[in-house]
PDB file of C-alpha atoms in Angstrom:
ATOM      1  CA  UNK A   1       0.000   0.000   0.000  1.00  0.00           C
ATOM      2  CA  UNK A   2       2.895   2.324   0.729  1.00  0.00           C
ATOM      3  CA  UNK A   3       4.329   1.746  -2.761  1.00  0.00           C
ATOM      4  CA  UNK A   4       0.913   2.482  -4.271  1.00  0.00           C
ATOM      5  CA  UNK A   5       0.745   5.825  -2.421  1.00  0.00           C
ATOM      6  CA  UNK A   6       4.179   6.794  -3.743  1.00  0.00           C
ATOM      7  CA  UNK A   7       3.189   5.832  -7.292  1.00  0.00           C
ATOM      8  CA  UNK A   8       0.042   7.962  -7.056  1.00  0.00           C
ATOM      9  CA  UNK A   9       2.082  10.985  -5.966  1.00  0.00           C
ATOM     10  CA  UNK A  10       4.661  10.335  -8.681  1.00  0.00           C
ATOM     11  CA  UNK A  11       1.881  10.047 -11.267  1.00  0.00           C
ATOM     12  CA  UNK A  12       0.391  13.374 -10.202  1.00  0.00           C
ATOM     13  CA  UNK A  13       3.819  15.031 -10.471  1.00  0.00           C
ATOM     14  CA  UNK A  14       4.436  13.488 -13.903  1.00  0.00           C
ATOM     15  CA  UNK A  15       1.055  14.679 -15.172  1.00  0.00           C
ATOM     16  CA  UNK A  16       1.867  18.207 -13.974  1.00  0.00           C
ATOM     17  CA  UNK A  17       5.130  18.146 -15.933  1.00  0.00           C
ATOM     18  CA  UNK A  18       3.436  16.673 -19.002  1.00  0.00           C
ATOM     19  CA  UNK A  19       0.725  19.352 -18.838  1.00  0.00           C
ATOM     20  CA  UNK A  20       3.376  22.053 -18.826  1.00  0.00           C
ATOM     21  CA  UNK A  21       5.195  20.354 -21.720  1.00  0.00           C
ATOM     22  CA  UNK A  22       1.953  20.619 -23.705  1.00  0.00           C
ATOM     23  CA  UNK A  23       1.712  24.337 -22.923  1.00  0.00           C
ATOM     24  CA  UNK A  24      -1.214  23.823 -20.538  1.00  0.00           C
ATOM     25  CA  UNK A  25      -1.712  24.766 -16.899  1.00  0.00           C
ATOM     26  CA  UNK A  26       0.182  22.341 -14.613  1.00  0.00           C
ATOM     27  CA  UNK A  27      -3.036  20.897 -13.159  1.00  0.00           C
ATOM     28  CA  UNK A  28      -4.717  20.245 -16.528  1.00  0.00           C
ATOM     29  CA  UNK A  29      -4.114  16.492 -16.958  1.00  0.00           C
ATOM     30  CA  UNK A  30      -4.757  15.810 -13.265  1.00  0.00           C
ATOM     31  CA  UNK A  31      -7.984  17.842 -13.374  1.00  0.00           C
ATOM     32  CA  UNK A  32      -9.400  15.704 -16.190  1.00  0.00           C
ATOM     33  CA  UNK A  33      -8.726  12.504 -14.218  1.00  0.00           C
ATOM     34  CA  UNK A  34      -5.493  11.239 -15.792  1.00  0.00           C
ATOM     35  CA  UNK A  35      -3.870  10.419 -12.447  1.00  0.00           C
ATOM     36  CA  UNK A  36      -6.904   8.419 -11.336  1.00  0.00           C
ATOM     37  CA  UNK A  37      -7.563   4.785 -12.151  1.00  0.00           C
ATOM     38  CA  UNK A  38      -4.115   3.614 -11.092  1.00  0.00           C
ATOM     39  CA  UNK A  39      -3.562  -0.142 -11.041  1.00  0.00           C
ATOM     40  CA  UNK A  40      -0.452  -2.148 -10.244  1.00  0.00           C
ATOM     41  CA  UNK A  41       0.472  -5.339 -12.064  1.00  0.00           C
ATOM     42  CA  UNK A  42       3.470  -7.528 -11.290  1.00  0.00           C
ATOM     43  CA  UNK A  43       5.177  -9.878 -13.723  1.00  0.00           C
ATOM     44  CA  UNK A  44       7.422 -12.795 -12.877  1.00  0.00           C
ATOM     45  CA  UNK A  45       9.408 -14.404 -15.691  1.00  0.00           C
ATOM     46  CA  UNK A  46      11.277 -17.520 -14.537  1.00  0.00           C
ATOM     47  CA  UNK A  47      14.421 -18.643 -16.350  1.00  0.00           C
ATOM     48  CA  UNK A  48      13.515 -20.382 -19.612  1.00  0.00           C
ATOM     49  CA  UNK A  49      15.699 -23.251 -20.866  1.00  0.00           C
ATOM     50  CA  UNK A  50      14.760 -22.459 -24.505  1.00  0.00           C
ATOM     51  CA  UNK A  51      13.989 -18.710 -24.649  1.00  0.00           C
ATOM     52  CA  UNK A  52      13.949 -18.690 -28.447  1.00  0.00           C
ATOM     53  CA  UNK A  53      10.756 -20.766 -28.317  1.00  0.00           C
ATOM     54  CA  UNK A  54       8.755 -18.359 -26.182  1.00  0.00           C
ATOM     55  CA  UNK A  55       7.994 -14.695 -25.642  1.00  0.00           C
ATOM     56  CA  UNK A  56       7.356 -13.028 -22.294  1.00  0.00           C
ATOM     57  CA  UNK A  57       4.829 -10.415 -23.503  1.00  0.00           C
ATOM     58  CA  UNK A  58       3.892  -9.839 -27.151  1.00  0.00           C
ATOM     59  CA  UNK A  59       4.490  -6.607 -29.039  1.00  0.00           C
ATOM     60  CA  UNK A  60       2.091  -3.897 -27.904  1.00  0.00           C
ATOM     61  CA  UNK A  61       1.746  -0.277 -26.854  1.00  0.00           C
ATOM     62  CA  UNK A  62       0.238   0.402 -23.455  1.00  0.00           C
ATOM     63  CA  UNK A  63      -3.482   1.060 -23.754  1.00  0.00           C
ATOM     64  CA  UNK A  64      -3.771   3.517 -20.900  1.00  0.00           C
ATOM     65  CA  UNK A  65      -2.495   7.041 -20.368  1.00  0.00           C
ATOM     66  CA  UNK A  66       0.850   6.468 -18.681  1.00  0.00           C
ATOM     67  CA  UNK A  67       2.830   3.540 -17.260  1.00  0.00           C
ATOM     68  CA  UNK A  68       5.521   3.664 -14.580  1.00  0.00           C
ATOM     69  CA  UNK A  69       7.656   0.518 -14.616  1.00  0.00           C
ATOM     70  CA  UNK A  70      10.035  -0.763 -11.961  1.00  0.00           C
ATOM     71  CA  UNK A  71      12.137  -3.773 -12.956  1.00  0.00           C
ATOM     72  CA  UNK A  72      14.833  -5.836 -11.315  1.00  0.00           C
ATOM     73  CA  UNK A  73      18.351  -6.214 -12.745  1.00  0.00           C
ATOM     74  CA  UNK A  74      17.380  -8.711 -15.474  1.00  0.00           C
ATOM     75  CA  UNK A  75      17.044  -7.510 -19.068  1.00  0.00           C
ATOM     76  CA  UNK A  76      14.152  -8.532 -21.266  1.00  0.00           C
ATOM     77  CA  UNK A  77      12.281  -5.343 -22.096  1.00  0.00           C
ATOM     78  CA  UNK A  78      12.691  -4.210 -25.706  1.00  0.00           C
ATOM     79  CA  UNK A  79      11.349  -1.211 -27.629  1.00  0.00           C
ATOM     80  CA  UNK A  80      10.646  -1.018 -31.337  1.00  0.00           C
ATOM     81  CA  UNK A  81      12.310   1.842 -33.214  1.00  0.00           C
ATOM     82  CA  UNK A  82      12.607   2.080 -37.007  1.00  0.00           C
ATOM     83  CA  UNK A  83      11.465  -1.557 -37.353  1.00  0.00           C
ATOM     84  CA  UNK A  84      14.264  -2.793 -35.091  1.00  0.00           C
ATOM     85  CA  UNK A  85      14.109  -4.090 -31.504  1.00  0.00           C
ATOM     86  CA  UNK A  86      16.376  -2.471 -28.901  1.00  0.00           C
ATOM     87  CA  UNK A  87      17.078  -3.707 -25.374  1.00  0.00           C
ATOM     88  CA  UNK A  88      16.161  -1.438 -22.476  1.00  0.00           C
ATOM     89  CA  UNK A  89      18.819  -2.240 -19.927  1.00  0.00           C
ATOM     90  CA  UNK A  90      17.696  -1.906 -16.306  1.00  0.00           C
ATOM     91  CA  UNK A  91      19.225   0.853 -14.205  1.00  0.00           C
ATOM     92  CA  UNK A  92      19.446   0.165 -10.488  1.00  0.00           C
ATOM     93  CA  UNK A  93      16.763   2.260  -8.762  1.00  0.00           C
ATOM     94  CA  UNK A  94      15.515   3.620 -12.093  1.00  0.00           C
ATOM     95  CA  UNK A  95      11.967   3.772 -13.370  1.00  0.00           C
ATOM     96  CA  UNK A  96      10.769   3.536 -16.959  1.00  0.00           C
ATOM     97  CA  UNK A  97       7.969   5.882 -17.983  1.00  0.00           C
ATOM     98  CA  UNK A  98       5.892   4.775 -20.971  1.00  0.00           C
ATOM     99  CA  UNK A  99       3.478   7.077 -22.757  1.00  0.00           C
ATOM    100  CA  UNK A 100       0.299   5.124 -23.431  1.00  0.00           C
ATOM    101  CA  UNK A 101      -1.976   5.311 -26.464  1.00  0.00           C
ATOM    102  CA  UNK A 102      -4.487   7.465 -24.598  1.00  0.00           C
ATOM    103  CA  UNK A 103      -1.875  10.134 -23.831  1.00  0.00           C
ATOM    104  CA  UNK A 104      -0.967  10.090 -27.516  1.00  0.00           C
ATOM    105  CA  UNK A 105      -4.630  10.820 -28.300  1.00  0.00           C
ATOM    106  CA  UNK A 106      -4.998  13.496 -25.592  1.00  0.00           C
ATOM    107  CA  UNK A 107      -1.824  15.254 -26.786  1.00  0.00           C
ATOM    108  CA  UNK A 108      -2.921  15.004 -30.443  1.00  0.00           C
ATOM    109  CA  UNK A 109       0.322  13.140 -31.263  1.00  0.00           C
ATOM    110  CA  UNK A 110       2.667  15.509 -29.386  1.00  0.00           C
ATOM    111  CA  UNK A 111       3.522  12.539 -27.172  1.00  0.00           C
ATOM    112  CA  UNK A 112       3.885   9.127 -28.816  1.00  0.00           C
ATOM    113  CA  UNK A 113       3.302   5.716 -27.342  1.00  0.00           C
ATOM    114  CA  UNK A 114       5.972   3.138 -28.067  1.00  0.00           C
ATOM    115  CA  UNK A 115       5.637  -0.479 -29.115  1.00  0.00           C
ATOM    116  CA  UNK A 116       7.475  -2.781 -26.756  1.00  0.00           C
ATOM    117  CA  UNK A 117       7.705  -6.418 -25.701  1.00  0.00           C
ATOM    118  CA  UNK A 118       9.365  -8.646 -23.143  1.00  0.00           C
ATOM    119  CA  UNK A 119      11.524 -11.526 -24.269  1.00  0.00           C
ATOM    120  CA  UNK A 120      12.382 -14.586 -22.232  1.00  0.00           C
ATOM    121  CA  UNK A 121      15.878 -15.474 -21.094  1.00  0.00           C
ATOM    122  CA  UNK A 122      17.700 -18.567 -19.908  1.00  0.00           C
ATOM    123  CA  UNK A 123      18.787 -16.613 -16.818  1.00  0.00           C
ATOM    124  CA  UNK A 124      16.494 -15.033 -14.315  1.00  0.00           C
ATOM    125  CA  UNK A 125      14.080 -14.542 -12.852  1.00  0.00           C
ATOM    126  CA  UNK A 126      12.956 -11.210 -14.344  1.00  0.00           C
ATOM    127  CA  UNK A 127      10.539  -9.320 -12.112  1.00  0.00           C
ATOM    128  CA  UNK A 128       8.711  -6.117 -12.964  1.00  0.00           C
ATOM    129  CA  UNK A 129       6.078  -3.980 -11.295  1.00  0.00           C
ATOM    130  CA  UNK A 130       3.999  -1.775 -13.594  1.00  0.00           C
ATOM    131  CA  UNK A 131       1.753   1.034 -12.420  1.00  0.00           C
ATOM    132  CA  UNK A 132      -0.835   1.817 -15.106  1.00  0.00           C
ATOM    133  CA  UNK A 133      -2.632   5.158 -15.098  1.00  0.00           C
ATOM    134  CA  UNK A 134      -5.760   4.682 -17.206  1.00  0.00           C
ATOM    135  CA  UNK A 135      -7.997   7.489 -16.004  1.00  0.00           C
ATOM    136  CA  UNK A 136     -10.920   7.577 -13.624  1.00  0.00           C
ATOM    137  CA  UNK A 137     -13.787   5.129 -14.214  1.00  0.00           C
ATOM    138  CA  UNK A 138     -16.140   8.101 -14.680  1.00  0.00           C
ATOM    139  CA  UNK A 139     -14.354   8.750 -18.004  1.00  0.00           C
ATOM    140  CA  UNK A 140     -15.523   5.449 -19.525  1.00  0.00           C
ATOM    141  CA  UNK A 141     -18.864   6.810 -20.788  1.00  0.00           C
ATOM    142  CA  UNK A 142     -17.718  10.297 -21.779  1.00  0.00           C
ATOM    143  CA  UNK A 143     -16.358  11.370 -25.178  1.00  0.00           C
ATOM    144  CA  UNK A 144     -12.572  11.073 -25.212  1.00  0.00           C
ATOM    145  CA  UNK A 145     -10.258  12.720 -27.726  1.00  0.00           C
ATOM    146  CA  UNK A 146      -7.548  15.319 -28.220  1.00  0.00           C
ATOM    147  CA  UNK A 147      -7.501  18.169 -25.686  1.00  0.00           C
ATOM    148  CA  UNK A 148      -9.421  21.052 -27.267  1.00  0.00           C
ATOM    149  CA  UNK A 149      -6.789  23.638 -26.272  1.00  0.00           C
ATOM    150  CA  UNK A 150      -4.263  21.749 -28.431  1.00  0.00           C
ATOM    151  CA  UNK A 151      -6.425  21.880 -31.562  1.00  0.00           C
ATOM    152  CA  UNK A 152      -6.148  24.704 -34.084  1.00  0.00           C
ATOM    153  CA  UNK A 153      -6.370  25.291 -37.804  1.00  0.00           C
ATOM    154  CA  UNK A 154      -2.616  24.677 -38.007  1.00  0.00           C
ATOM    155  CA  UNK A 155      -2.902  21.614 -35.753  1.00  0.00           C
ATOM    156  CA  UNK A 156      -6.169  19.821 -36.602  1.00  0.00           C
ATOM    157  CA  UNK A 157      -7.338  16.815 -34.561  1.00  0.00           C
ATOM    158  CA  UNK A 158      -5.568  13.574 -35.426  1.00  0.00           C
ATOM    159  CA  UNK A 159      -8.230  11.430 -33.735  1.00  0.00           C
ATOM    160  CA  UNK A 160     -12.000  11.414 -33.611  1.00  0.00           C
ATOM    161  CA  UNK A 161     -13.689  11.340 -30.214  1.00  0.00           C
ATOM    162  CA  UNK A 162     -14.656   7.934 -28.843  1.00  0.00           C
ATOM    163  CA  UNK A 163     -15.847   6.271 -25.652  1.00  0.00           C
ATOM    164  CA  UNK A 164     -13.142   4.736 -23.486  1.00  0.00           C
ATOM    165  CA  UNK A 165     -15.266   1.676 -22.779  1.00  0.00           C
ATOM    166  CA  UNK A 166     -15.364   0.945 -26.539  1.00  0.00           C
ATOM    167  CA  UNK A 167     -11.631   1.550 -26.876  1.00  0.00           C
ATOM    168  CA  UNK A 168     -10.770  -0.784 -23.987  1.00  0.00           C
ATOM    169  CA  UNK A 169     -13.141  -3.423 -25.377  1.00  0.00           C
ATOM    170  CA  UNK A 170     -11.195  -3.315 -28.651  1.00  0.00           C
ATOM    171  CA  UNK A 171      -7.872  -3.463 -26.794  1.00  0.00           C
ATOM    172  CA  UNK A 172      -8.771  -6.485 -24.684  1.00  0.00           C
ATOM    173  CA  UNK A 173     -10.369  -8.291 -27.641  1.00  0.00           C
ATOM    174  CA  UNK A 174      -7.406  -7.777 -29.964  1.00  0.00           C
ATOM    175  CA  UNK A 175      -5.274 -10.746 -30.898  1.00  0.00           C
ATOM    176  CA  UNK A 176      -1.570 -10.758 -31.632  1.00  0.00           C
ATOM    177  CA  UNK A 177      -1.537  -9.462 -35.199  1.00  0.00           C
ATOM    178  CA  UNK A 178      -4.625  -7.253 -35.391  1.00  0.00           C
ATOM    179  CA  UNK A 179      -4.908  -3.534 -35.892  1.00  0.00           C
ATOM    180  CA  UNK A 180      -4.040  -1.576 -32.722  1.00  0.00           C
ATOM    181  CA  UNK A 181      -7.191  -0.066 -31.136  1.00  0.00           C
ATOM    182  CA  UNK A 182      -5.846   3.501 -31.417  1.00  0.00           C
ATOM    183  CA  UNK A 183      -5.806   3.129 -35.229  1.00  0.00           C
ATOM    184  CA  UNK A 184      -9.616   2.825 -35.369  1.00  0.00           C
ATOM    185  CA  UNK A 185      -9.909   6.448 -34.273  1.00  0.00           C
ATOM    186  CA  UNK A 186      -7.285   8.100 -36.467  1.00  0.00           C
ATOM    187  CA  UNK A 187      -8.564  10.793 -38.798  1.00  0.00           C
TER     188      UNK A 187
END
């Protein structure tokens, strides 16, 4: 519970900084519920005798708004850049901050989510703790789209508005090689 409290405070601080980076008031993203709906998920990847035959977590971008990841000293996380996978080597005491698809939508593509995966290894175990910020449950039935203050004639919306409950339904129903849910809403 103590870790959860610290993650909530960190999330609020990150959303203040992200708001400022977008040219908005520091409280903007927090005031629309971005720092709410925080959930923590742990992953345990035991050593795998034949890692080439398995994958820890398939290629994906995080569906929510923001993810804060704590991992132990074992590698395994990779990011996709220019069609090539790169290892994200753990840093002792460091956290990884992932922009999720929903922050990409809110920012009208100013912030980009990143495709990533976890590969298995013959050494281990690999342990990670992810804190997902997906927004308050009250947002599920409200129109969701780019922040209006970021839209202009020179910067038109890149996404149509949608309901979060429909978006999450698409995300959780998607299989390995289907169209990412965010793509259904691109203009």
